[in-house]
């Protein structure tokens, strides 16, 4: 089944304890991206990647890092989490190729992170 | 800059009523994509439809229909004969067309409309 898989789905952590949210897709998509969803603010892009070793900042990158060493994986790293990073996080991928599914972002199921 | 506005924050209807969710967008691009996503209470984001800016044909899929009007920058979504399972947050989104310039083909989302369908 074509999908984007995120882990963990739920996590409660404490301020300053480094954590990584993994994201993997099995659709051979070039483009991958991370979003966070917050009440009243909607969905905002954190980072994106056009392909392997090609990452760049989105609208709210502060406090986050990403890497793209393999096409299928795009982990989100919080080096020193703070309470304002408590949020629902989504990873997504898409392909720019032509066709009915082109440019449709497929989202993972979401990772709910709480930083105490 | 791109912007998507969903003026209706919450809508409540009774089952079998028709309901229209409004979406107005702003972009300087001449070609772009428009989307609708559904977020049920379980939290995942489910793709519903993609529309190319150069294709203004309206689309119907079962009880769902979409009305795209480029002249008014609107892409409205209608659910006919609503059902309780339609209860969700619905997001309208805009994405640049590849080759438009730049490298970030991010989805710009509206704030969403919470639809509650009561039995």
mmCIF file of C-alpha atoms in Angstrom:
data_model
loop_
_atom_site.group_PDB
_atom_site.id
_atom_site.type_symbol
_atom_site.label_atom_id
_atom_site.label_comp_id
_atom_site.label_asym_id
_atom_site.label_seq_id
_atom_site.Cartn_x
_atom_site.Cartn_y
_atom_site.Cartn_z
ATOM 1 C CA UNK A 1 0.000 0.000 0.000
ATOM 2 C CA UNK A 2 1.297 3.451 -0.971
ATOM 3 C CA UNK A 3 1.798 5.428 2.186
ATOM 4 C CA UNK A 4 3.743 7.851 4.326
ATOM 5 C CA UNK A 5 4.671 6.417 7.723
ATOM 6 C CA UNK A 6 5.486 8.557 10.721
ATOM 7 C CA UNK A 7 6.773 7.475 14.106
ATOM 8 C CA UNK A 8 6.083 7.936 16.903
ATOM 9 C CA UNK A 9 2.398 8.735 16.609
ATOM 10 C CA UNK A 10 2.276 10.097 20.146
ATOM 11 C CA UNK A 11 5.076 11.358 22.341
ATOM 12 C CA UNK A 12 5.306 13.195 25.617
ATOM 13 C CA UNK A 13 8.755 14.526 26.410
ATOM 14 C CA UNK A 14 10.462 17.150 28.529
ATOM 15 C CA UNK A 15 12.125 20.408 27.631
ATOM 16 C CA UNK A 16 15.604 19.963 26.205
ATOM 17 C CA UNK A 17 15.510 16.234 25.533
ATOM 18 C CA UNK A 18 16.447 15.684 21.893
ATOM 19 C CA UNK A 19 13.987 13.734 19.825
ATOM 20 C CA UNK A 20 13.514 12.591 16.238
ATOM 21 C CA UNK A 21 10.261 12.004 14.414
ATOM 22 C CA UNK A 22 10.840 9.619 11.553
ATOM 23 C CA UNK A 23 9.088 9.787 8.194
ATOM 24 C CA UNK A 24 9.270 7.221 5.439
ATOM 25 C CA UNK A 25 7.449 6.946 2.120
ATOM 26 C CA UNK A 26 7.264 3.987 -0.269
ATOM 27 C CA UNK A 27 6.156 5.846 -3.400
ATOM 28 C CA UNK A 28 9.571 6.927 -4.690
ATOM 29 C CA UNK A 29 8.528 10.553 -4.326
ATOM 30 C CA UNK A 30 11.114 13.288 -4.829
ATOM 31 C CA UNK A 31 9.400 15.975 -2.767
ATOM 32 C CA UNK A 32 8.912 15.653 0.993
ATOM 33 C CA UNK A 33 7.832 18.155 3.581
ATOM 34 C CA UNK A 34 6.993 18.635 7.258
ATOM 35 C CA UNK A 35 4.053 20.628 8.575
ATOM 36 C CA UNK A 36 2.840 21.479 12.022
ATOM 37 C CA UNK A 37 -0.791 22.066 12.906
ATOM 38 C CA UNK A 38 -1.800 24.345 15.759
ATOM 39 C CA UNK A 39 -5.232 25.615 16.837
ATOM 40 C CA UNK A 40 -5.951 28.998 15.334
ATOM 41 C CA UNK A 41 -2.805 28.928 13.211
ATOM 42 C CA UNK A 42 -3.661 26.097 10.869
ATOM 43 C CA UNK A 43 -1.060 24.066 8.992
ATOM 44 C CA UNK A 44 2.335 25.635 8.490
ATOM 45 C CA UNK A 45 5.335 24.266 6.654
ATOM 46 C CA UNK A 46 8.487 23.636 8.676
ATOM 47 C CA UNK A 47 10.963 22.246 6.137
ATOM 48 C CA UNK A 48 10.875 20.703 2.719
ATOM 49 C CA UNK A 49 13.116 18.661 0.474
ATOM 50 C CA UNK A 50 13.113 18.566 -3.306
ATOM 51 C CA UNK A 51 15.291 15.435 -3.410
ATOM 52 C CA UNK A 52 18.168 13.660 -1.670
ATOM 53 C CA UNK A 53 20.586 16.105 -0.024
ATOM 54 C CA UNK A 54 18.331 19.033 -1.021
ATOM 55 C CA UNK A 55 16.513 20.546 1.951
ATOM 56 C CA UNK A 56 15.335 24.047 2.711
ATOM 57 C CA UNK A 57 13.411 26.052 5.267
ATOM 58 C CA UNK A 58 9.677 26.525 5.175
ATOM 59 C CA UNK A 59 7.724 29.133 7.085
ATOM 60 C CA UNK A 60 8.491 28.068 10.664
ATOM 61 C CA UNK A 61 11.890 26.303 10.736
ATOM 62 C CA UNK A 62 13.199 27.650 14.075
ATOM 63 C CA UNK A 63 14.029 24.877 16.527
ATOM 64 C CA UNK A 64 13.969 22.108 13.921
ATOM 65 C CA UNK A 65 16.435 20.263 11.725
ATOM 66 C CA UNK A 66 15.918 17.793 8.908
ATOM 67 C CA UNK A 67 18.043 15.558 6.738
ATOM 68 C CA UNK A 68 17.497 13.720 3.459
ATOM 69 C CA UNK A 69 20.173 11.095 3.055
ATOM 70 C CA UNK A 70 17.875 8.622 1.327
ATOM 71 C CA UNK A 71 14.980 9.309 -0.985
ATOM 72 C CA UNK A 72 12.441 7.498 1.160
ATOM 73 C CA UNK A 73 13.306 9.014 4.576
ATOM 74 C CA UNK A 74 12.930 12.547 5.887
ATOM 75 C CA UNK A 75 13.345 12.712 9.675
ATOM 76 C CA UNK A 76 12.442 15.776 11.714
ATOM 77 C CA UNK A 77 14.861 16.505 14.546
ATOM 78 C CA UNK A 78 14.133 18.623 17.595
ATOM 79 C CA UNK A 79 17.545 19.208 19.150
ATOM 80 C CA UNK A 80 16.253 20.936 22.284
ATOM 81 C CA UNK A 81 12.460 20.799 22.377
ATOM 82 C CA UNK A 82 10.537 23.565 24.087
ATOM 83 C CA UNK A 83 6.865 23.748 25.133
ATOM 84 C CA UNK A 84 6.025 25.962 22.129
ATOM 85 C CA UNK A 85 6.842 22.980 19.920
ATOM 86 C CA UNK A 86 3.904 21.085 21.344
ATOM 87 C CA UNK A 87 1.908 20.417 18.215
ATOM 88 C CA UNK A 88 0.531 17.914 15.720
ATOM 89 C CA UNK A 89 3.146 17.180 13.077
ATOM 90 C CA UNK A 90 2.571 15.878 9.584
ATOM 91 C CA UNK A 91 5.016 14.537 7.065
ATOM 92 C CA UNK A 92 4.011 14.573 3.409
ATOM 93 C CA UNK A 93 5.397 13.576 0.032
ATOM 94 C CA UNK A 94 4.572 14.084 -3.623
ATOM 95 C CA UNK A 95 5.966 13.572 -7.066
ATOM 96 C CA UNK A 96 6.140 16.330 -9.689
ATOM 97 C CA UNK A 97 5.584 13.866 -12.482
ATOM 98 C CA UNK A 98 2.601 14.202 -14.773
ATOM 99 C CA UNK A 99 -0.514 12.131 -14.287
ATOM 100 C CA UNK A 100 -3.635 12.100 -12.211
ATOM 101 C CA UNK A 101 -1.717 11.774 -8.947
ATOM 102 C CA UNK A 102 0.976 14.270 -9.791
ATOM 103 C CA UNK A 103 1.600 17.013 -7.299
ATOM 104 C CA UNK A 104 -0.846 15.611 -4.781
ATOM 105 C CA UNK A 105 0.654 15.716 -1.314
ATOM 106 C CA UNK A 106 0.123 12.446 0.529
ATOM 107 C CA UNK A 107 0.219 12.907 4.287
ATOM 108 C CA UNK A 108 1.269 10.646 7.090
ATOM 109 C CA UNK A 109 -1.136 9.935 9.928
ATOM 110 C CA UNK A 110 0.376 12.635 12.127
ATOM 111 C CA UNK A 111 2.553 12.691 15.230
ATOM 112 C CA UNK A 112 1.180 14.380 18.334
ATOM 113 C CA UNK A 113 4.041 15.791 20.362
ATOM 114 C CA UNK A 114 3.765 17.251 23.850
ATOM 115 C CA UNK A 115 6.760 19.005 25.396
ATOM 116 C CA UNK A 116 6.496 19.574 29.148
ATOM 117 C CA UNK B 1 2.479 35.601 -1.571
ATOM 118 C CA UNK B 2 -0.250 33.016 -1.643
ATOM 119 C CA UNK B 3 -3.256 33.043 0.635
ATOM 120 C CA UNK B 4 -6.312 30.872 1.144
ATOM 121 C CA UNK B 5 -9.338 32.089 3.052
ATOM 122 C CA UNK B 6 -12.076 29.884 4.425
ATOM 123 C CA UNK B 7 -14.424 32.375 5.990
ATOM 124 C CA UNK B 8 -16.656 29.775 7.610
ATOM 125 C CA UNK B 9 -15.004 28.611 10.795
ATOM 126 C CA UNK B 10 -17.775 26.211 11.795
ATOM 127 C CA UNK B 11 -20.912 24.931 10.101
ATOM 128 C CA UNK B 12 -23.562 22.751 11.703
ATOM 129 C CA UNK B 13 -26.237 21.000 9.658
ATOM 130 C CA UNK B 14 -28.766 18.248 10.089
ATOM 131 C CA UNK B 15 -28.291 15.017 8.217
ATOM 132 C CA UNK B 16 -29.501 15.049 4.589
ATOM 133 C CA UNK B 17 -29.078 18.790 4.256
ATOM 134 C CA UNK B 18 -26.851 20.125 1.493
ATOM 135 C CA UNK B 19 -23.901 22.214 2.624
ATOM 136 C CA UNK B 20 -21.387 24.374 0.766
ATOM 137 C CA UNK B 21 -17.935 25.160 2.085
ATOM 138 C CA UNK B 22 -16.427 28.348 0.718
ATOM 139 C CA UNK B 23 -12.835 28.878 -0.343
ATOM 140 C CA UNK B 24 -11.284 32.048 -1.744
ATOM 141 C CA UNK B 25 -7.641 32.226 -2.721
ATOM 142 C CA UNK B 26 -5.018 34.768 -3.726
ATOM 143 C CA UNK B 27 -2.016 34.141 -5.933
ATOM 144 C CA UNK B 28 0.053 36.001 -8.495
ATOM 145 C CA UNK B 29 0.712 32.814 -10.438
ATOM 146 C CA UNK B 30 -1.217 32.193 -13.625
ATOM 147 C CA UNK B 31 -1.050 28.434 -13.206
ATOM 148 C CA UNK B 32 -1.520 26.628 -9.920
ATOM 149 C CA UNK B 33 -3.273 23.750 -8.233
ATOM 150 C CA UNK B 34 -6.176 23.864 -5.807
ATOM 151 C CA UNK B 35 -7.001 21.100 -3.367
ATOM 152 C CA UNK B 36 -9.492 20.027 -0.763
ATOM 153 C CA UNK B 37 -8.478 17.828 2.141
ATOM 154 C CA UNK B 38 -10.604 16.286 4.861
ATOM 155 C CA UNK B 39 -9.455 15.840 8.455
ATOM 156 C CA UNK B 40 -11.814 13.533 10.351
ATOM 157 C CA UNK B 41 -11.796 13.364 14.163
ATOM 158 C CA UNK B 42 -9.114 10.661 13.966
ATOM 159 C CA UNK B 43 -6.724 13.372 12.770
ATOM 160 C CA UNK B 44 -5.295 12.213 9.448
ATOM 161 C CA UNK B 45 -5.422 14.402 6.336
ATOM 162 C CA UNK B 46 -7.310 12.799 3.492
ATOM 163 C CA UNK B 47 -6.978 14.068 -0.067
ATOM 164 C CA UNK B 48 -10.318 14.764 -1.775
ATOM 165 C CA UNK B 49 -9.613 16.589 -5.023
ATOM 166 C CA UNK B 50 -6.989 18.426 -7.065
ATOM 167 C CA UNK B 51 -7.926 21.055 -9.641
ATOM 168 C CA UNK B 52 -5.619 22.646 -12.211
ATOM 169 C CA UNK B 53 -6.082 26.372 -12.657
ATOM 170 C CA UNK B 54 -6.470 26.016 -16.408
ATOM 171 C CA UNK B 55 -9.345 23.566 -16.063
ATOM 172 C CA UNK B 56 -12.505 25.310 -14.900
ATOM 173 C CA UNK B 57 -14.763 22.364 -15.440
ATOM 174 C CA UNK B 58 -16.779 21.606 -12.353
ATOM 175 C CA UNK B 59 -16.449 18.147 -10.907
ATOM 176 C CA UNK B 60 -18.826 15.772 -9.197
ATOM 177 C CA UNK B 61 -17.888 12.674 -7.267
ATOM 178 C CA UNK B 62 -20.840 10.978 -5.684
ATOM 179 C CA UNK B 63 -22.307 13.367 -3.107
ATOM 180 C CA UNK B 64 -19.352 15.741 -3.480
ATOM 181 C CA UNK B 65 -19.086 18.498 -6.040
ATOM 182 C CA UNK B 66 -16.675 21.348 -6.590
ATOM 183 C CA UNK B 67 -17.260 24.699 -8.235
ATOM 184 C CA UNK B 68 -14.104 26.404 -9.476
ATOM 185 C CA UNK B 69 -14.428 29.996 -10.683
ATOM 186 C CA UNK B 70 -11.160 31.614 -11.657
ATOM 187 C CA UNK B 71 -12.823 34.990 -12.217
ATOM 188 C CA UNK B 72 -13.722 35.226 -8.534
ATOM 189 C CA UNK B 73 -10.748 33.169 -7.242
ATOM 190 C CA UNK B 74 -13.072 30.724 -5.564
ATOM 191 C CA UNK B 75 -13.117 26.953 -5.249
ATOM 192 C CA UNK B 76 -16.216 25.958 -3.318
ATOM 193 C CA UNK B 77 -17.096 22.484 -2.123
ATOM 194 C CA UNK B 78 -20.645 21.178 -1.825
ATOM 195 C CA UNK B 79 -21.769 18.064 -0.016
ATOM 196 C CA UNK B 80 -25.218 16.903 -1.079
ATOM 197 C CA UNK B 81 -27.410 14.995 1.357
ATOM 198 C CA UNK B 82 -24.858 15.232 4.149
ATOM 199 C CA UNK B 83 -24.238 12.309 6.464
ATOM 200 C CA UNK B 84 -22.871 12.061 9.993
ATOM 201 C CA UNK B 85 -19.669 10.523 8.582
ATOM 202 C CA UNK B 86 -19.040 13.799 6.749
ATOM 203 C CA UNK B 87 -18.330 15.484 10.077
ATOM 204 C CA UNK B 88 -14.738 16.690 9.863
ATOM 205 C CA UNK B 89 -12.546 19.706 9.324
ATOM 206 C CA UNK B 90 -12.208 20.523 5.643
ATOM 207 C CA UNK B 91 -9.205 22.361 4.297
ATOM 208 C CA UNK B 92 -8.832 24.186 1.027
ATOM 209 C CA UNK B 93 -5.246 24.553 -0.191
ATOM 210 C CA UNK B 94 -3.238 26.133 -2.991
ATOM 211 C CA UNK B 95 0.008 24.933 -4.552
ATOM 212 C CA UNK B 96 2.274 26.471 -7.143
ATOM 213 C CA UNK B 97 2.596 24.765 -10.497
ATOM 214 C CA UNK B 98 6.016 23.186 -11.248
ATOM 215 C CA UNK B 99 8.088 25.562 -13.325
ATOM 216 C CA UNK B 100 6.423 28.620 -11.804
ATOM 217 C CA UNK B 101 9.730 29.711 -10.380
ATOM 218 C CA UNK B 102 11.336 28.998 -7.022
ATOM 219 C CA UNK B 103 11.694 25.530 -5.587
ATOM 220 C CA UNK B 104 9.180 25.175 -2.787
ATOM 221 C CA UNK B 105 5.918 23.821 -4.016
ATOM 222 C CA UNK B 106 4.383 23.973 -0.601
ATOM 223 C CA UNK B 107 0.694 23.677 0.082
ATOM 224 C CA UNK B 108 -0.745 26.887 1.456
ATOM 225 C CA UNK B 109 -3.736 25.929 3.565
ATOM 226 C CA UNK B 110 -6.785 27.818 4.657
ATOM 227 C CA UNK B 111 -7.626 27.691 8.372
ATOM 228 C CA UNK B 112 -10.249 25.033 7.758
ATOM 229 C CA UNK B 113 -14.001 24.711 8.248
ATOM 230 C CA UNK B 114 -15.339 22.433 10.948
ATOM 231 C CA UNK B 115 -18.425 20.712 9.611
ATOM 232 C CA UNK B 116 -20.708 18.988 12.084
ATOM 233 C CA UNK B 117 -23.515 16.872 10.700
ATOM 234 C CA UNK B 118 -26.106 16.053 13.320
ATOM 235 C CA UNK B 119 -28.386 13.026 13.076
#
